[in-house]
XYZ file of C-alpha atoms in Angstrom:
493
model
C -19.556 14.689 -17.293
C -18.729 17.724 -15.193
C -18.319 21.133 -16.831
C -14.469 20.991 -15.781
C -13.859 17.421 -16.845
C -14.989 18.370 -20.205
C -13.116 21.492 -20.265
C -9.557 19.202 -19.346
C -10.297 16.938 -22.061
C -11.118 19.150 -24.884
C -8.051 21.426 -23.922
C -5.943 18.037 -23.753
C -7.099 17.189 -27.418
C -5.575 20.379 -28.571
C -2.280 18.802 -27.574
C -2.353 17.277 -30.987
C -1.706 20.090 -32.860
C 1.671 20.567 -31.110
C 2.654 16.868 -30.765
C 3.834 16.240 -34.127
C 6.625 19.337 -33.306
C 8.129 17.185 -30.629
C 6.913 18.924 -27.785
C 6.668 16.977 -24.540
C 3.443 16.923 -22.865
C 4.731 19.111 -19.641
C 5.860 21.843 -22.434
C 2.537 21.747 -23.250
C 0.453 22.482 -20.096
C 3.302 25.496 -19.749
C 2.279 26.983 -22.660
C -1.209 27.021 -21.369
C -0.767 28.241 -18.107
C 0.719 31.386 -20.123
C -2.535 31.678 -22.290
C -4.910 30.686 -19.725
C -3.563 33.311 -17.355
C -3.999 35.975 -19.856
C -7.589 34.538 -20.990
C -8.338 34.797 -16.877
C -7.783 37.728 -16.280
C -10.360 38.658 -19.212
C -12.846 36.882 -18.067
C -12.516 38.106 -14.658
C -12.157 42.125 -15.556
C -8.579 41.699 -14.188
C -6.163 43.100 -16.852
C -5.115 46.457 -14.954
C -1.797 44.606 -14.511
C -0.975 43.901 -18.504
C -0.114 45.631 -20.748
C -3.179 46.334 -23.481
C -1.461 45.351 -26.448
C -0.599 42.388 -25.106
C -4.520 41.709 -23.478
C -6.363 38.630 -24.491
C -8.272 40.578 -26.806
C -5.432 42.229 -28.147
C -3.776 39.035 -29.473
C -7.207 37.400 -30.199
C -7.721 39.981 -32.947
C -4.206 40.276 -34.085
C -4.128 38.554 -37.377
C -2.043 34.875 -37.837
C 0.579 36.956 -39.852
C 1.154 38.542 -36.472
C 0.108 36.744 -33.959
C 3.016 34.558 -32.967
C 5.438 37.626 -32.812
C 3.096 39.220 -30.502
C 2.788 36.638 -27.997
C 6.845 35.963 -28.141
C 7.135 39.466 -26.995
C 4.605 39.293 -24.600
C 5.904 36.256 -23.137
C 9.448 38.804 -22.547
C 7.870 41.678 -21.229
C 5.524 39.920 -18.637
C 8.434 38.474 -17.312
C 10.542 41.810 -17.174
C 10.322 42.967 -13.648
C 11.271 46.499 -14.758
C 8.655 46.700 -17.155
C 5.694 44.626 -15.115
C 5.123 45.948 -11.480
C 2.859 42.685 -10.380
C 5.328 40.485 -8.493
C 3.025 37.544 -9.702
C 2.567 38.175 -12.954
C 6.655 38.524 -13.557
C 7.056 34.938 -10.999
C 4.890 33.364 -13.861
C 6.145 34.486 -16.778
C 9.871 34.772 -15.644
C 11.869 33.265 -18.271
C 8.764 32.296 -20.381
C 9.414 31.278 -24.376
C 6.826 29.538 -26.303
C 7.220 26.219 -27.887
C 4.523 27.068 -30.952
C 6.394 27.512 -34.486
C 3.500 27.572 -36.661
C 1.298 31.236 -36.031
C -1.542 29.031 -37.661
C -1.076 26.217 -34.444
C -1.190 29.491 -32.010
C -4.489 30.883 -33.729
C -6.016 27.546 -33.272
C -4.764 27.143 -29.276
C -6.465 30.765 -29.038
C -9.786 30.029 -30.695
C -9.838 27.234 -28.871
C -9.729 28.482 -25.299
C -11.687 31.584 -25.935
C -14.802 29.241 -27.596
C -14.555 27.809 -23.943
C -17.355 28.279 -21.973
C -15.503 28.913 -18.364
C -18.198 28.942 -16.089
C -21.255 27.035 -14.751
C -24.021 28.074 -11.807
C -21.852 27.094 -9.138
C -18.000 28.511 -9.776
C -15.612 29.388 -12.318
C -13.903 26.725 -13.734
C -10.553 27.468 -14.409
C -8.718 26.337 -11.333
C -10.587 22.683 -11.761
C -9.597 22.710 -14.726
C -6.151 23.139 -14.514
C -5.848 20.938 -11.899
C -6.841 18.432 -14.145
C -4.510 19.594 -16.549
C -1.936 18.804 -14.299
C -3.547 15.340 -13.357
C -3.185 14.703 -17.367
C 0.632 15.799 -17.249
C 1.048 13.415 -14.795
C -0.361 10.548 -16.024
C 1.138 10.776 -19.152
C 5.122 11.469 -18.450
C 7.048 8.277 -17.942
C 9.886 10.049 -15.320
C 11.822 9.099 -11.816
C 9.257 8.255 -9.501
C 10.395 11.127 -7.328
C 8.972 13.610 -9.930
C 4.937 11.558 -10.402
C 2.366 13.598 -9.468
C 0.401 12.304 -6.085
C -3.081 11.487 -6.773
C -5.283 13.782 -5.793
C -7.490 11.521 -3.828
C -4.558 10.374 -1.982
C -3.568 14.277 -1.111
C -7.635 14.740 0.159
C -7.350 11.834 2.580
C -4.047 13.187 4.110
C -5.775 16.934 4.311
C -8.970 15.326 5.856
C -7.069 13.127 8.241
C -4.848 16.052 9.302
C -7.933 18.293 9.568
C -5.911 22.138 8.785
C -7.337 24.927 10.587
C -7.481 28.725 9.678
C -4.320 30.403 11.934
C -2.286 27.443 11.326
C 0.858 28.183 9.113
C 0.983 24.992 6.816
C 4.153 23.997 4.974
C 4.679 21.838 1.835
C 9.103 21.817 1.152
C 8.337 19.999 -2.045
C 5.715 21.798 -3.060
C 5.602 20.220 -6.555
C 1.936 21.812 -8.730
C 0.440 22.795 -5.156
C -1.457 19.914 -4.838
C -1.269 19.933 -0.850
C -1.646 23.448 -0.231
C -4.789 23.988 -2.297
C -6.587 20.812 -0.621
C -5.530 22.444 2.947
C -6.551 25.738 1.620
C -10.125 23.907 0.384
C -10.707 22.564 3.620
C -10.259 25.502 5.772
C -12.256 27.767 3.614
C -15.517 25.091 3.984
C -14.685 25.185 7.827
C -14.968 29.416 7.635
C -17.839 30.232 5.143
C -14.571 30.521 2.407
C -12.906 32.384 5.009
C -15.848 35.224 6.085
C -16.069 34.193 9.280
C -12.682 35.538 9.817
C -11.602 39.010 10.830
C -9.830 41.469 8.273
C -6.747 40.611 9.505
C -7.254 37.097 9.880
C -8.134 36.725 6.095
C -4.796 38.263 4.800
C -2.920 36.023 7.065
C -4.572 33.124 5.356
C -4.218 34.193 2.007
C -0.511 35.351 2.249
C 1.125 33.594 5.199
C -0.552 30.330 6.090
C 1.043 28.419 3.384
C 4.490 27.989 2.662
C 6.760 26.251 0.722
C 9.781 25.723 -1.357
C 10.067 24.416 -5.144
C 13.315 23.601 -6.783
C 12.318 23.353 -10.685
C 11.555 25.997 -12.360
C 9.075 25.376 -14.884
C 7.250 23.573 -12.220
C 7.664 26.483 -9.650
C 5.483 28.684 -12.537
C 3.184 25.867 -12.369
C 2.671 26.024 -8.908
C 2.214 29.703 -9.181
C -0.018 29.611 -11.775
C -1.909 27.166 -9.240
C -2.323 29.287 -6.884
C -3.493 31.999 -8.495
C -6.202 30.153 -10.217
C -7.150 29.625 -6.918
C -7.130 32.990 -5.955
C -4.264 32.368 -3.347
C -1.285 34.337 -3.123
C 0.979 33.896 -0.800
C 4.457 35.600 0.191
C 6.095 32.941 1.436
C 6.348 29.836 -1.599
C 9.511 30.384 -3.207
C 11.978 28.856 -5.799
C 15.055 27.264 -4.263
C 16.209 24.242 -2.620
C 14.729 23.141 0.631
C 17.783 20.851 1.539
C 20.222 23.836 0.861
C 20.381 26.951 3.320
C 16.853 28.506 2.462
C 15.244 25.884 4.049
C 16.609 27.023 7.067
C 14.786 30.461 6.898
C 12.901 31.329 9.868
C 9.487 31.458 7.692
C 10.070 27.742 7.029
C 10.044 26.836 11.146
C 7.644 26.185 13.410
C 4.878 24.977 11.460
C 2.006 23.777 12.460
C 1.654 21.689 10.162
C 3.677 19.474 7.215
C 1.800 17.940 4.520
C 4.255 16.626 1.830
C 4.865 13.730 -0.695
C 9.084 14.421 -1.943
C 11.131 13.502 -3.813
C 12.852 10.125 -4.255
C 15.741 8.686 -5.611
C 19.349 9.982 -5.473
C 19.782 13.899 -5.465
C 22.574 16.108 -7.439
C 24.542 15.762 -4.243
C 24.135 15.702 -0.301
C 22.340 18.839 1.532
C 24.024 21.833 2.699
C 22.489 22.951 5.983
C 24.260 22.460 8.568
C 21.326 21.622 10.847
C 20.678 18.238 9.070
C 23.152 16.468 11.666
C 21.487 13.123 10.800
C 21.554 12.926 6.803
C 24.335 15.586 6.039
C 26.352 13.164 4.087
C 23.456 11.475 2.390
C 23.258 11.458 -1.158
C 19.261 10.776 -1.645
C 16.235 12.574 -1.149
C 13.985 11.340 0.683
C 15.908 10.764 4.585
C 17.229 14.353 4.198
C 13.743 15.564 3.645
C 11.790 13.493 6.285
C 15.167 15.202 8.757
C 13.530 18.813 7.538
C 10.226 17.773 8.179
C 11.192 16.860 12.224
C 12.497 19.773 12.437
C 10.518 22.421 10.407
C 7.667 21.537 12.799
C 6.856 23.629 15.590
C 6.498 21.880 19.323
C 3.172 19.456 19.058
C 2.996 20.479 15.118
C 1.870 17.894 12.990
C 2.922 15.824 9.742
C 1.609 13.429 6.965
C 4.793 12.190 4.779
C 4.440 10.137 1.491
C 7.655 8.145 2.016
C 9.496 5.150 -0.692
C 9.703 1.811 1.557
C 14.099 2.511 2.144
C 12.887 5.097 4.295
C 11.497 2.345 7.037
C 14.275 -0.219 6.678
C 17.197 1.579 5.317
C 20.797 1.011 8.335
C 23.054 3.420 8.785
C 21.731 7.009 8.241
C 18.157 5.600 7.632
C 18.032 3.771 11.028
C 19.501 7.154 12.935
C 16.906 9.085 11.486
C 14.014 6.695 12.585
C 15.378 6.516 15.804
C 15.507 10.360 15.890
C 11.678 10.317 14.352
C 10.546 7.861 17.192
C 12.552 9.921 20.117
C 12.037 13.392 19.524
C 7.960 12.724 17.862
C 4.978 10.626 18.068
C 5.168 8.369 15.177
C 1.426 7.485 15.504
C 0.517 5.800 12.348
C 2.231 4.479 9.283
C 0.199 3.181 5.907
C 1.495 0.818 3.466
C 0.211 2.171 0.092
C -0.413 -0.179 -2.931
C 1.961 -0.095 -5.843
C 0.995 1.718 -8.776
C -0.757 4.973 -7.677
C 2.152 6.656 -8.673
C 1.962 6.026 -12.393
C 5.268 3.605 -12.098
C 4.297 0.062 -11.567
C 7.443 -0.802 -9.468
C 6.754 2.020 -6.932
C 6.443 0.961 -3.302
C 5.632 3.964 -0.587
C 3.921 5.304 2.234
C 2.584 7.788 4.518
C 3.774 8.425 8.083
C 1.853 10.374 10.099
C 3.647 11.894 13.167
C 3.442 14.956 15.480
C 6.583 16.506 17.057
C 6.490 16.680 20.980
C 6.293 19.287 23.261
C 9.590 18.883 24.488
C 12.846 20.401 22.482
C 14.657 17.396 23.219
C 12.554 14.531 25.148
C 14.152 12.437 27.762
C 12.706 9.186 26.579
C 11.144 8.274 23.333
C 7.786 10.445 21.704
C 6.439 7.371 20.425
C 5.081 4.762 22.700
C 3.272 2.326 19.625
C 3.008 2.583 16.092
C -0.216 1.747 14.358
C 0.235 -0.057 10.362
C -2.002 -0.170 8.618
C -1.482 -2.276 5.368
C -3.305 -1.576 2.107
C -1.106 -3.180 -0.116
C -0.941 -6.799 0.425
C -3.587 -8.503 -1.608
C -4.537 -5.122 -3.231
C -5.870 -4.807 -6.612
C -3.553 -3.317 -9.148
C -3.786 0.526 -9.867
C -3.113 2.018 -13.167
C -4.367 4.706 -15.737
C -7.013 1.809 -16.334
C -7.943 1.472 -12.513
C -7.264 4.120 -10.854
C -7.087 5.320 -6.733
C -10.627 5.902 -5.635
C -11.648 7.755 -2.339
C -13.719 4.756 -1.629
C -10.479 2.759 -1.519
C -9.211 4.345 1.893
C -12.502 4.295 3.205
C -11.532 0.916 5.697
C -8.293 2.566 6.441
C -10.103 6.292 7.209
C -12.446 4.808 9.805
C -9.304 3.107 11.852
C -7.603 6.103 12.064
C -10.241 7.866 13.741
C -11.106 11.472 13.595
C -8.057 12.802 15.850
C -5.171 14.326 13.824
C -3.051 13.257 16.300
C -3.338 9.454 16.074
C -5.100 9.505 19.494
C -8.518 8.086 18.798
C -9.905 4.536 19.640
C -8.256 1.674 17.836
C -8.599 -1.832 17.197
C -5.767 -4.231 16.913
C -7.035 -6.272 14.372
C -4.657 -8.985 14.756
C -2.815 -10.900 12.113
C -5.779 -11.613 10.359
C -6.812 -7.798 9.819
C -5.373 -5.306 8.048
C -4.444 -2.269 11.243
C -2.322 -3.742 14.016
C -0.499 -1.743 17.043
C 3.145 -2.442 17.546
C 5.035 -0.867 20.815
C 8.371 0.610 20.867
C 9.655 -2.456 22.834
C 9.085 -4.618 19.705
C 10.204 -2.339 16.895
C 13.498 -1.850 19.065
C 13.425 -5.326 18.902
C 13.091 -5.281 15.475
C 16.520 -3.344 15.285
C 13.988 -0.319 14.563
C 13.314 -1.444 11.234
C 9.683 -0.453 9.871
C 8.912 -2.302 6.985
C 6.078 -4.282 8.716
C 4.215 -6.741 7.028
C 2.053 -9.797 8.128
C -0.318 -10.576 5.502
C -0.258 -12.789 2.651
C 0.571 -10.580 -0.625
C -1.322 -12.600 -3.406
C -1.800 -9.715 -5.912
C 1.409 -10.560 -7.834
C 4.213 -8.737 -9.365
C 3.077 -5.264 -10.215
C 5.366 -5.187 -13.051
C 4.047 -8.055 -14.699
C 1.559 -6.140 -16.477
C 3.974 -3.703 -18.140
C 3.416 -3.438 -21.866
C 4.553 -0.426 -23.323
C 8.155 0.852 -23.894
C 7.636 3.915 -22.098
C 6.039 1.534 -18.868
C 9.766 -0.654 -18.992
C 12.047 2.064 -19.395
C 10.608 3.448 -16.338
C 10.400 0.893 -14.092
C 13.688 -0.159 -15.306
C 15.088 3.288 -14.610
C 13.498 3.219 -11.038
C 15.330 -0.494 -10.267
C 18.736 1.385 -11.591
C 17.900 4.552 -9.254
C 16.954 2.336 -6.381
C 20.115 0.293 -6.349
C 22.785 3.849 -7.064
C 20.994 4.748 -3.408
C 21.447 1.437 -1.683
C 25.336 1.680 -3.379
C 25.753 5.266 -2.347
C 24.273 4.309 1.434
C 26.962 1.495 1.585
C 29.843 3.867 0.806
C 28.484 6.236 3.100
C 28.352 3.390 5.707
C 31.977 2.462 5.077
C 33.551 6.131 4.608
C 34.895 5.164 1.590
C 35.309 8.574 0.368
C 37.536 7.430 -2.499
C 35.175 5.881 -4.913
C 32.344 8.385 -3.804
C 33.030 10.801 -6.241
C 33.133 7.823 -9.165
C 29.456 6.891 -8.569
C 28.852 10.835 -8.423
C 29.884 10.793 -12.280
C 28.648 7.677 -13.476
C 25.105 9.170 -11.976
C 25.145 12.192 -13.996
């Protein structure tokens, strides 16, 4: 086992002492982003920026009578931007309040992580670590499929696929944990000697201004942050607020070069409010508004890879508008048909679209001339907690999309029979524009037929409830029926 992997599971095992309090497992990996942070920046001769009595050391010698009280008020006063300077260190621990009751619990959570042992010959190993942490999370909260956490191996084949280079600004508008943003960030660091082969000026561009994002939750916002900073990233321009609301339209969240996203489905708290989404102004769902952002976030022959829910290739109305709009105005190169599962919901069908906007504002005829599918779902094996998504899985699908970001390398049609196949514009208009392409054979069954568990039902059977208040809301839409609009509003909340 790898130094990290043991360092995620014996953290995870401390879960137990708080579990029996009711606290959920997200609560948890919050709490120790607060007391990892602190326990970083010990290790690492960092702690200019805290206050001593509230230092690691500080509360690891405080005694249990003590100790709780301590870290409460540390938890305020880190957060206190007139009391902390660090703009960082307050984003983190803004609003911060600890779930412990018992001082003895807190003791044992400190005793714990300090009898760590954080490095190995090679690297530190707290951002692994808490990357795993967040893999854990994940694959333990039953939610909305809009809110799972993408595999990681899924989020390394989009980055190595997309191939990000230093210079390039690189934008995530669901940022989510920071899963994209740290693989792009990965990969152009190997490509630069970890950025040394860079000039002065170079560096601080990528480590304050090449990646950008927004993040509408809060508690996952300081999970993102803390992200980053274990990965010694900190950049001025990832911020807490709704992408589909007027900040996305900031200037800093234009013209990128490149979009690497996997947001949210299911139906949203209400349509967006920019008033440059002229396509999906009026639709209540995430998912079209946010593939509308990603067209145009992206600067003139910028580049995108888009985890997208199957409504998003066949949907009328709105849905077919915006596909149009994706096909005229970019090059929708490639799309692949993921296999149910990966997503910790058995029920969950998606996909990634790979595109790149044109170098035209407003093209005369359509960007996209074909569209390559390639279909890794149909006769797939099922993917779970017991089976899960291995880089070794995409390998087939990684050598037919060739190594040009841009979708233009050699292909093979592999014909009804294989699993990649080209289809021109000529036949998907003839298809009324409908995507949801599919010509082999599924014989892997009903993903949901394995369900077991309570938790497993309720959330499929919450995604089947969620799916069908977005095809009802897309019908009203369709037929301007304003009236009962704001009825399925209230029966949603």
């Amino acid at each position: 086992m790898n130094p990290s992997a043991d360092l995620v599971n014996r953290l995870w095992r401390l879960c137990a002492l708080l579990r029996k309090d009711g606290v959920t497992y997200q609560q948890y990996v919050t709490e120790l982003t607060y007391l990892l942070f602190l326990k970083m920046a010990s290790e690492q001769k960092d702690e200019s920026r805290i206050p001593e009595q509230y230092r690691w050391v500080a509360l690891k010698s405080a005694s249990e009578t003590e100790v709780l009280q301590r870290y409460r008020q540390a938890l305020i006063d880190l957060g206190d931007g007139t009391k902390i300077a660090d703009r960082s260190v307050v984003a983190i621990f803004q609003n911060a309040a600890t779930i412990v009751r018992e001082p003895a619990n807190l003791r044992k959570l400190i005793d714990a992580i300090d009898g760590l042992h954080w490095f190995s010959e090679e690297r530190d190993a707290f951002g692994d670590t808490y990357e795993g942490l967040l893999q854990k999370m994940a694959e333990e909260t039953k939610r909305g499929a809009g809110q799972y956490f993408t595999p990681r191996v899924l989020i390394e084949v989009m980055v190595q696929l997309m191939q990000p280079k230093a210079g390039e600004v690189i934008q995530d508008p669901a940022a989510g944990t920071g899963g994209f943003l740290i693989a792009a960030d990965h990969a152009m660091r190997a490509a630069t000697d970890d950025y040394f082969e860079l000039s002065p000026k170079q560096q601080t561009f990528q480590l304050q201004s090449a990646l950008r994002g927004l993040e509408n939750v809060q508690d996952t916002f300081r999970l993102l942050l803390m992200n980053l900073h274990l990965h010694k990233i900190d950049p001025d321009h990832l911020n807490l607020a709704d992408t589909l609301s007027p900040s996305g339209m900031q200037p800093k969240y234009k013209e990128a070069d490149l979009i690497l996203t996997n947001p949210p489905f299911g139906p949203a708290g209400g349509p967006p409010t920019r008033d440059d989404l002229t396509i999906t102004d009026r639709v209540s769902s995430y998912q079209l508004p946010f593939v509308e952002h990603c067209i145009r976030a992206l600067k003139l022959g910028g580049r995108a890879a888009v985890v997208v829910p199957d409504n998003v290739l066949f949907d009328d109305g709105r849905g077919k508008l915006l596909r149009q709009r994706l096909m005229s105005w970019c090059d929708l190169h490639t799309v692949l048909r993921l296999p149910t599962g990966i997503f910790y919901a058995q029920g969950v069908k998606t996909n990634v679209i790979f595109f790149t906007r044109a170098d035209e504002e407003a093209p005369t005829e359509d960007a996209t001339k074909a569209v390559w599918i390639y279909d890794m779902r149909s006769g797939a094996p099922a993917y779970g907690k017991t089976n899960p998504l291995k880089e070794a899985d995409f390998d087939e699908f990684v050598r037919a999309f060739g190594n040009d970001p841009l979708g233009w390398a050699d292909r093979k049609d592999e014909g009804e029979a294989g699993r990649f196949r080209r289809f021109t514009r000529e036949e998907i208009a003839a298809r009324s524009d409908n995507l949801d392409i599919s010509w082999l054979k599924d014989t892997s069954g009903d993903p949901e037929d394995g369900l077991e568990t309570p938790e497993d039902i309720a959330a499929a059977i919450e995604l089947h409830l969620s799916a069908a208040l977005v095809e009802v809301r897309a019908l009203v839409e369709e037929l301007g029926v304003d009236v009962i609009a704001p009825a399925i509003e209230e029966a949603a909340e």
